[in-house]
Structures are given as structure tokens and as C-alpha cells.
PDB file of C-alpha atoms in Angstrom:
ATOM      1  CA  ASP A   1     -47.259  27.103 -29.794  1.00  0.00           C
ATOM      2  CA  TYR A   2     -46.399  26.259 -26.141  1.00  0.00           C
ATOM      3  CA  GLU A   3     -48.838  28.237 -24.538  1.00  0.00           C
ATOM      4  CA  LEU A   4     -51.685  27.084 -26.602  1.00  0.00           C
ATOM      5  CA  CYS A   5     -50.405  23.474 -25.400  1.00  0.00           C
ATOM      6  CA  GLU A   6     -50.361  24.411 -22.052  1.00  0.00           C
ATOM      7  CA  GLU A   7     -53.931  25.709 -22.351  1.00  0.00           C
ATOM      8  CA  TRP A   8     -55.225  22.771 -23.465  1.00  0.00           C
ATOM      9  CA  GLY A   9     -53.741  20.805 -21.088  1.00  0.00           C
ATOM     10  CA  HIS A  10     -55.543  22.755 -18.379  1.00  0.00           C
ATOM     11  CA  LEU A  11     -58.753  21.660 -20.221  1.00  0.00           C
ATOM     12  CA  TYR A  12     -58.121  18.178 -20.886  1.00  0.00           C
ATOM     13  CA  PRO A  13     -56.651  15.316 -19.248  1.00  0.00           C
ATOM     14  CA  VAL A  14     -52.755  14.700 -20.408  1.00  0.00           C
ATOM     15  CA  PRO A  15     -51.010  11.502 -19.099  1.00  0.00           C
ATOM     16  CA  ARG A  16     -48.173  12.413 -16.691  1.00  0.00           C
ATOM     17  CA  GLU A  17     -45.574  11.363 -18.956  1.00  0.00           C
ATOM     18  CA  ASP A  18     -46.606  13.699 -21.807  1.00  0.00           C
ATOM     19  CA  LEU A  19     -47.030  16.708 -19.203  1.00  0.00           C
ATOM     20  CA  ILE A  20     -43.875  16.204 -18.035  1.00  0.00           C
ATOM     21  CA  SER A  21     -42.440  15.904 -21.414  1.00  0.00           C
ATOM     22  CA  PHE A  22     -44.179  19.099 -22.798  1.00  0.00           C
ATOM     23  CA  HIS A  23     -43.131  21.409 -20.074  1.00  0.00           C
ATOM     24  CA  ARG A  24     -39.545  20.123 -20.308  1.00  0.00           C
ATOM     25  CA  GLU A  25     -39.444  21.014 -23.578  1.00  0.00           C
ATOM     26  CA  HIS A  26     -40.843  24.653 -23.094  1.00  0.00           C
ATOM     27  CA  LEU A  27     -38.737  24.716 -20.002  1.00  0.00           C
ATOM     28  CA  LEU A  28     -35.388  24.127 -22.095  1.00  0.00           C
ATOM     29  CA  HIS A  29     -36.467  26.099 -25.062  1.00  0.00           C
ATOM     30  CA  LEU A  30     -36.831  29.738 -22.749  1.00  0.00           C
ATOM     31  CA  LEU A  31     -33.764  28.660 -21.056  1.00  0.00           C
ATOM     32  CA  GLU A  32     -31.976  28.451 -24.462  1.00  0.00           C
ATOM     33  CA  VAL A  33     -32.991  31.673 -25.673  1.00  0.00           C
ATOM     34  CA  GLY A  34     -31.846  33.532 -22.248  1.00  0.00           C
ATOM     35  CA  GLU A  35     -35.839  33.699 -20.854  1.00  0.00           C
ATOM     36  CA  MET A  36     -34.550  32.679 -17.059  1.00  0.00           C
ATOM     37  CA  GLN A  37     -37.486  35.037 -15.660  1.00  0.00           C
ATOM     38  CA  LYS A  38     -40.057  33.089 -18.097  1.00  0.00           C
ATOM     39  CA  ALA A  39     -38.826  30.130 -17.491  1.00  0.00           C
ATOM     40  CA  LEU A  40     -39.055  30.592 -13.526  1.00  0.00           C
ATOM     41  CA  GLN A  41     -42.869  31.361 -14.097  1.00  0.00           C
ATOM     42  CA  LEU A  42     -43.383  28.197 -15.834  1.00  0.00           C
ATOM     43  CA  LEU A  43     -41.830  25.882 -12.734  1.00  0.00           C
ATOM     44  CA  GLN A  44     -43.948  28.460 -10.621  1.00  0.00           C
ATOM     45  CA  ARG A  45     -47.358  27.461 -12.428  1.00  0.00           C
ATOM     46  CA  ILE A  46     -46.441  23.987 -12.418  1.00  0.00           C
ATOM     47  CA  GLU A  47     -48.726  22.728  -9.465  1.00  0.00           C
ATOM     48  CA  ASP A  48     -47.459  18.944  -8.614  1.00  0.00           C
ATOM     49  CA  PRO A  49     -44.116  19.234  -7.212  1.00  0.00           C
ATOM     50  CA  GLY A  50     -43.353  15.772  -7.865  1.00  0.00           C
ATOM     51  CA  ILE A  51     -44.104  16.867 -11.386  1.00  0.00           C
ATOM     52  CA  CYS A  52     -41.516  19.900 -11.320  1.00  0.00           C
ATOM     53  CA  LEU A  53     -38.877  18.190  -9.673  1.00  0.00           C
ATOM     54  CA  ALA A  54     -38.835  15.561 -12.631  1.00  0.00           C
ATOM     55  CA  ILE A  55     -39.122  18.567 -15.505  1.00  0.00           C
ATOM     56  CA  SER A  56     -36.210  20.367 -13.640  1.00  0.00           C
ATOM     57  CA  GLU A  57     -34.094  17.004 -13.215  1.00  0.00           C
ATOM     58  CA  GLN A  58     -34.541  15.455 -16.907  1.00  0.00           C
ATOM     59  CA  ALA A  59     -33.939  19.091 -18.262  1.00  0.00           C
ATOM     60  CA  LEU A  60     -30.410  19.292 -16.479  1.00  0.00           C
ATOM     61  CA  ASP A  61     -30.300  15.516 -17.522  1.00  0.00           C
ATOM     62  CA  GLN A  62     -30.177  16.734 -21.361  1.00  0.00           C
ATOM     63  CA  HIS A  63     -26.832  18.859 -20.651  1.00  0.00           C
ATOM     64  CA  PRO A  64     -28.244  22.470 -21.647  1.00  0.00           C
ATOM     65  CA  ASN A  65     -25.866  25.091 -22.327  1.00  0.00           C
ATOM     66  CA  LEU A  66     -24.033  26.893 -19.403  1.00  0.00           C
ATOM     67  CA  ALA A  67     -26.748  29.635 -18.674  1.00  0.00           C
ATOM     68  CA  ALA A  68     -29.084  27.100 -18.585  1.00  0.00           C
ATOM     69  CA  SER A  69     -27.354  24.199 -16.273  1.00  0.00           C
ATOM     70  CA  HIS A  70     -26.546  27.177 -14.070  1.00  0.00           C
ATOM     71  CA  PHE A  71     -30.504  27.868 -14.018  1.00  0.00           C
ATOM     72  CA  LEU A  72     -31.236  24.501 -13.228  1.00  0.00           C
ATOM     73  CA  ALA A  73     -28.793  23.460 -10.873  1.00  0.00           C
ATOM     74  CA  GLU A  74     -29.540  26.335  -8.522  1.00  0.00           C
ATOM     75  CA  TYR A  75     -33.378  25.728  -8.678  1.00  0.00           C
ATOM     76  CA  LEU A  76     -33.069  22.170  -8.012  1.00  0.00           C
ATOM     77  CA  THR A  77     -30.839  22.723  -4.909  1.00  0.00           C
ATOM     78  CA  GLY A  78     -33.013  25.924  -3.888  1.00  0.00           C
ATOM     79  CA  HIS A  79     -36.146  23.786  -4.064  1.00  0.00           C
ATOM     80  CA  PHE A  80     -35.927  20.212  -4.124  1.00  0.00           C
ATOM     81  CA  TYR A  81     -32.742  19.780  -1.614  1.00  0.00           C
ATOM     82  CA  ALA A  82     -35.054  17.299   0.206  1.00  0.00           C
ATOM     83  CA  ASN A  83     -36.793  15.507  -2.257  1.00  0.00           C
ATOM     84  CA  LEU A  84     -32.639  14.680  -3.578  1.00  0.00           C
ATOM     85  CA  THR A  85     -30.147  11.256  -2.549  1.00  0.00           C
ATOM     86  CA  THR A  86     -27.271  13.032  -0.794  1.00  0.00           C
ATOM     87  CA  ALA A  87     -25.033  11.736  -4.569  1.00  0.00           C
ATOM     88  CA  ARG A  88     -27.967  13.774  -6.532  1.00  0.00           C
ATOM     89  CA  CYS A  89     -27.384  16.816  -4.338  1.00  0.00           C
ATOM     90  CA  ASN A  90     -23.861  16.531  -4.073  1.00  0.00           C
ATOM     91  CA  GLU A  91     -24.138  16.086  -7.967  1.00  0.00           C
ATOM     92  CA  ILE A  92     -26.075  19.017  -8.878  1.00  0.00           C
ATOM     93  CA  GLN A  93     -24.248  21.430  -6.291  1.00  0.00           C
ATOM     94  CA  ALA A  94     -20.856  20.206  -8.233  1.00  0.00           C
ATOM     95  CA  LEU A  95     -22.698  21.285 -11.056  1.00  0.00           C
ATOM     96  CA  TYR A  96     -23.498  24.688 -10.031  1.00  0.00           C
ATOM     97  CA  ILE A  97     -20.418  25.391  -8.384  1.00  0.00           C
ATOM     98  CA  GLY A  98     -18.075  24.157 -11.841  1.00  0.00           C
ATOM     99  CA  SER A  99     -20.989  26.450 -13.614  1.00  0.00           C
ATOM    100  CA  LYS A 100     -20.238  29.247 -11.629  1.00  0.00           C
ATOM    101  CA  VAL A 101     -16.505  28.804 -11.759  1.00  0.00           C
ATOM    102  CA  LEU A 102     -16.846  28.962 -15.640  1.00  0.00           C
ATOM    103  CA  LEU A 103     -18.559  31.861 -15.754  1.00  0.00           C
ATOM    104  CA  THR A 104     -15.462  33.508 -14.057  1.00  0.00           C
ATOM    105  CA  LEU A 105     -13.629  32.182 -17.073  1.00  0.00           C
ATOM    106  CA  PRO A 106     -13.110  34.463 -19.985  1.00  0.00           C
ATOM    107  CA  GLU A 107     -16.073  34.127 -22.677  1.00  0.00           C
ATOM    108  CA  LEU A 108     -13.823  32.513 -25.199  1.00  0.00           C
ATOM    109  CA  SER A 109     -11.961  30.343 -23.173  1.00  0.00           C
ATOM    110  CA  ARG A 110     -15.195  28.447 -21.436  1.00  0.00           C
ATOM    111  CA  VAL A 111     -15.554  26.425 -24.079  1.00  0.00           C
ATOM    112  CA  ASN A 112     -12.429  24.484 -23.717  1.00  0.00           C
ATOM    113  CA  TYR A 113     -13.162  23.924 -20.136  1.00  0.00           C
ATOM    114  CA  VAL A 114     -17.335  22.839 -20.220  1.00  0.00           C
ATOM    115  CA  HIS A 115     -17.295  19.358 -20.451  1.00  0.00           C
ATOM    116  CA  LEU A 116     -15.369  19.994 -16.826  1.00  0.00           C
ATOM    117  CA  SER A 117     -18.359  21.530 -15.264  1.00  0.00           C
ATOM    118  CA  SER A 118     -19.880  19.422 -13.498  1.00  0.00           C
ATOM    119  CA  ARG A 119     -15.965  18.449 -11.967  1.00  0.00           C
ATOM    120  CA  PRO A 120     -14.879  21.946 -10.447  1.00  0.00           C
ATOM    121  CA  LEU A 121     -11.784  20.254  -8.999  1.00  0.00           C
ATOM    122  CA  LEU A 122     -10.999  18.372 -11.883  1.00  0.00           C
ATOM    123  CA  MET A 123     -11.507  21.990 -13.733  1.00  0.00           C
ATOM    124  CA  LEU A 124      -9.470  23.634 -11.146  1.00  0.00           C
ATOM    125  CA  GLU A 125      -6.300  20.740 -12.142  1.00  0.00           C
ATOM    126  CA  GLN A 126      -6.757  21.737 -15.861  1.00  0.00           C
ATOM    127  CA  LEU A 127      -6.526  25.194 -15.627  1.00  0.00           C
ATOM    128  CA  LEU A 128      -3.453  25.114 -13.544  1.00  0.00           C
ATOM    129  CA  MET A 129      -1.930  22.343 -15.986  1.00  0.00           C
ATOM    130  CA  ASN A 130      -2.562  24.912 -18.942  1.00  0.00           C
ATOM    131  CA  MET A 131      -0.890  27.375 -16.631  1.00  0.00           C
ATOM    132  CA  LYS A 132      -3.605  29.369 -16.358  1.00  0.00           C
ATOM    133  CA  VAL A 133      -2.578  31.403 -12.982  1.00  0.00           C
ATOM    134  CA  ASP A 134      -4.473  34.117 -13.270  1.00  0.00           C
ATOM    135  CA  TRP A 135      -7.551  32.267 -14.095  1.00  0.00           C
ATOM    136  CA  VAL A 136      -6.682  29.960 -11.436  1.00  0.00           C
ATOM    137  CA  ALA A 137      -6.629  32.808  -8.619  1.00  0.00           C
ATOM    138  CA  VAL A 138     -10.581  34.160  -9.774  1.00  0.00           C
ATOM    139  CA  ALA A 139     -11.324  30.452  -9.609  1.00  0.00           C
ATOM    140  CA  VAL A 140      -9.972  29.862  -6.317  1.00  0.00           C
ATOM    141  CA  GLN A 141     -11.555  32.744  -4.726  1.00  0.00           C
ATOM    142  CA  THR A 142     -15.057  32.282  -6.178  1.00  0.00           C
ATOM    143  CA  LEU A 143     -14.608  28.176  -5.079  1.00  0.00           C
ATOM    144  CA  HIS A 144     -13.547  29.420  -1.351  1.00  0.00           C
ATOM    145  CA  GLN A 145     -17.147  31.879  -1.272  1.00  0.00           C
ATOM    146  CA  LEU A 146     -18.973  28.864  -2.421  1.00  0.00           C
ATOM    147  CA  LEU A 147     -17.927  26.119  -0.774  1.00  0.00           C
ATOM    148  CA  ALA A 148     -18.350  28.129   2.870  1.00  0.00           C
ATOM    149  CA  GLY A 149     -20.598  25.647   4.859  1.00  0.00           C
ATOM    150  CA  GLN A 150     -21.231  23.331   2.271  1.00  0.00           C
ATOM    151  CA  GLU A 151     -20.431  19.730   1.569  1.00  0.00           C
ATOM    152  CA  ILE A 152     -20.289  18.495  -1.902  1.00  0.00           C
ATOM    153  CA  GLY A 153     -17.597  15.711  -2.693  1.00  0.00           C
ATOM    154  CA  PHE A 154     -14.730  18.022  -2.253  1.00  0.00           C
ATOM    155  CA  THR A 155     -13.296  21.201   0.509  1.00  0.00           C
ATOM    156  CA  VAL A 156     -11.361  23.667   0.861  1.00  0.00           C
ATOM    157  CA  GLU A 157      -8.876  21.988   2.022  1.00  0.00           C
ATOM    158  CA  ASP A 158      -8.825  19.904  -0.800  1.00  0.00           C
ATOM    159  CA  ILE A 159      -8.119  22.699  -2.955  1.00  0.00           C
ATOM    160  CA  ASP A 160      -5.720  23.749  -0.768  1.00  0.00           C
ATOM    161  CA  ASN A 161      -3.911  20.728  -1.476  1.00  0.00           C
ATOM    162  CA  LEU A 162      -4.275  20.690  -5.279  1.00  0.00           C
ATOM    163  CA  LEU A 163      -2.778  23.983  -5.311  1.00  0.00           C
ATOM    164  CA  SER A 164       0.208  23.059  -2.801  1.00  0.00           C
ATOM    165  CA  LYS A 165       0.719  20.067  -5.354  1.00  0.00           C
ATOM    166  CA  TYR A 166       1.381  22.089  -8.217  1.00  0.00           C
ATOM    167  CA  ALA A 167       3.202  24.767  -6.452  1.00  0.00           C
ATOM    168  CA  GLU A 168       5.809  21.836  -5.566  1.00  0.00           C
ATOM    169  CA  LYS A 169       5.934  20.633  -8.939  1.00  0.00           C
ATOM    170  CA  ALA A 170       6.681  24.193 -10.453  1.00  0.00           C
ATOM    171  CA  LEU A 171       9.297  24.499  -7.935  1.00  0.00           C
ATOM    172  CA  ASN A 172      11.110  21.053  -8.512  1.00  0.00           C
ATOM    173  CA  PHE A 173      13.839  21.144 -11.007  1.00  0.00           C
ATOM    174  CA  PRO A 174      14.864  17.882 -12.658  1.00  0.00           C
ATOM    175  CA  PHE A 175      18.274  18.868 -13.032  1.00  0.00           C
ATOM    176  CA  THR A 176      20.885  20.430 -11.260  1.00  0.00           C
ATOM    177  CA  LEU A 177      22.377  23.492 -11.568  1.00  0.00           C
ATOM    178  CA  LYS A 178      26.565  23.644 -12.583  1.00  0.00           C
ATOM    179  CA  GLU A 179      28.335  26.038 -11.389  1.00  0.00           C
ATOM    180  CA  LYS A 180      30.301  28.218 -13.116  1.00  0.00           C
ATOM    181  CA  ARG A 181      34.424  27.788 -12.134  1.00  0.00           C
ATOM    182  CA  SER A 182      36.746  30.735 -12.229  1.00  0.00           C
TER     183      SER A 182
END
């Protein structure tokens, strides 16, 4: 049905908003079923970069599944970085990095942290509070790799400060140890 509608759009004039809406729904459908290559081909077939940007942004704003969000964030930063405001770029890059960190977690546990996908530093803090030390190690390694040379609202130093804060809290004993008397 989507292909038929796309052909129809080539033969007859379709209002811009309807075209964006149609392509957005087609894109989301492809991403939901895991057809990333076909989704990329769809975006490449759209000749007007303004329409392509609108479709990608609107699709991302509908909060699709993790893989789709990751794909859209990567596509937007890769193709439309110069067309986005600094705040929007930071938001999309944070979502990209957060989704990348989520993908490092065990699959069954991702659902507990997916709501933090656009806030990777908060996700890291939540993992620390839940005492998921092994997951934190992998997440920190991933964050260090992804943050190299990028500015998205937080830095490697912010991660290190967060880790130091929780390490200090882990060593803080609220009571004194009593000596045994012989």
C-alpha cells in the first residue's frame, strides 16, 4: 500500500503536509518491522531535503522503539547536523548516545531504562543506584568512546564526577565501628 501511495504521489500533486505524513508513517512502519535498509532507501528517494528532515524529526518525536530511535538519531545527526539548532542537536545526540548505552544492557533489562534513553547521564546514575556495577562498567566504556570530541551537554568529566560521588557514598559509613575489648 505504501508503494502504491508513493507512485500515486509521483503522478499527482500531493500537499506537502500529506506527503510528510505519508512518508513518516511508511518510515515508522519499516523501522518497527526492522527493515533498516529499506528505511534508509526510502529516505534517500525523497528529493526535497526539507521534507526528509521533517519526516525524520517527526518520526523521532513519536518515540519509536529503541532500534528505530537509534537509527533516526544517527540519520539526523549524520545528514542534517547543520540544519538543526544547537539545542536540538544536543537533544538528538543525547538520544543517540543513550540508545547506544541501552543497547549494551541485557535485552530483558532495557525496558527498565528505556525512559531514560534521552538522558544518558541520568541512566548511568540509575544504574549506579541499582548497583548494576558490571553494566555501569560497560556503559562508561561506551560513553567514553562516544563522547570523544563531542559536546552534547555533558562531558567525560561529568561522568567521572558522578562515579566519584557514588564511590564516595559507597565508602561512607553512617555508624562507627566499636572496638572489641579483651
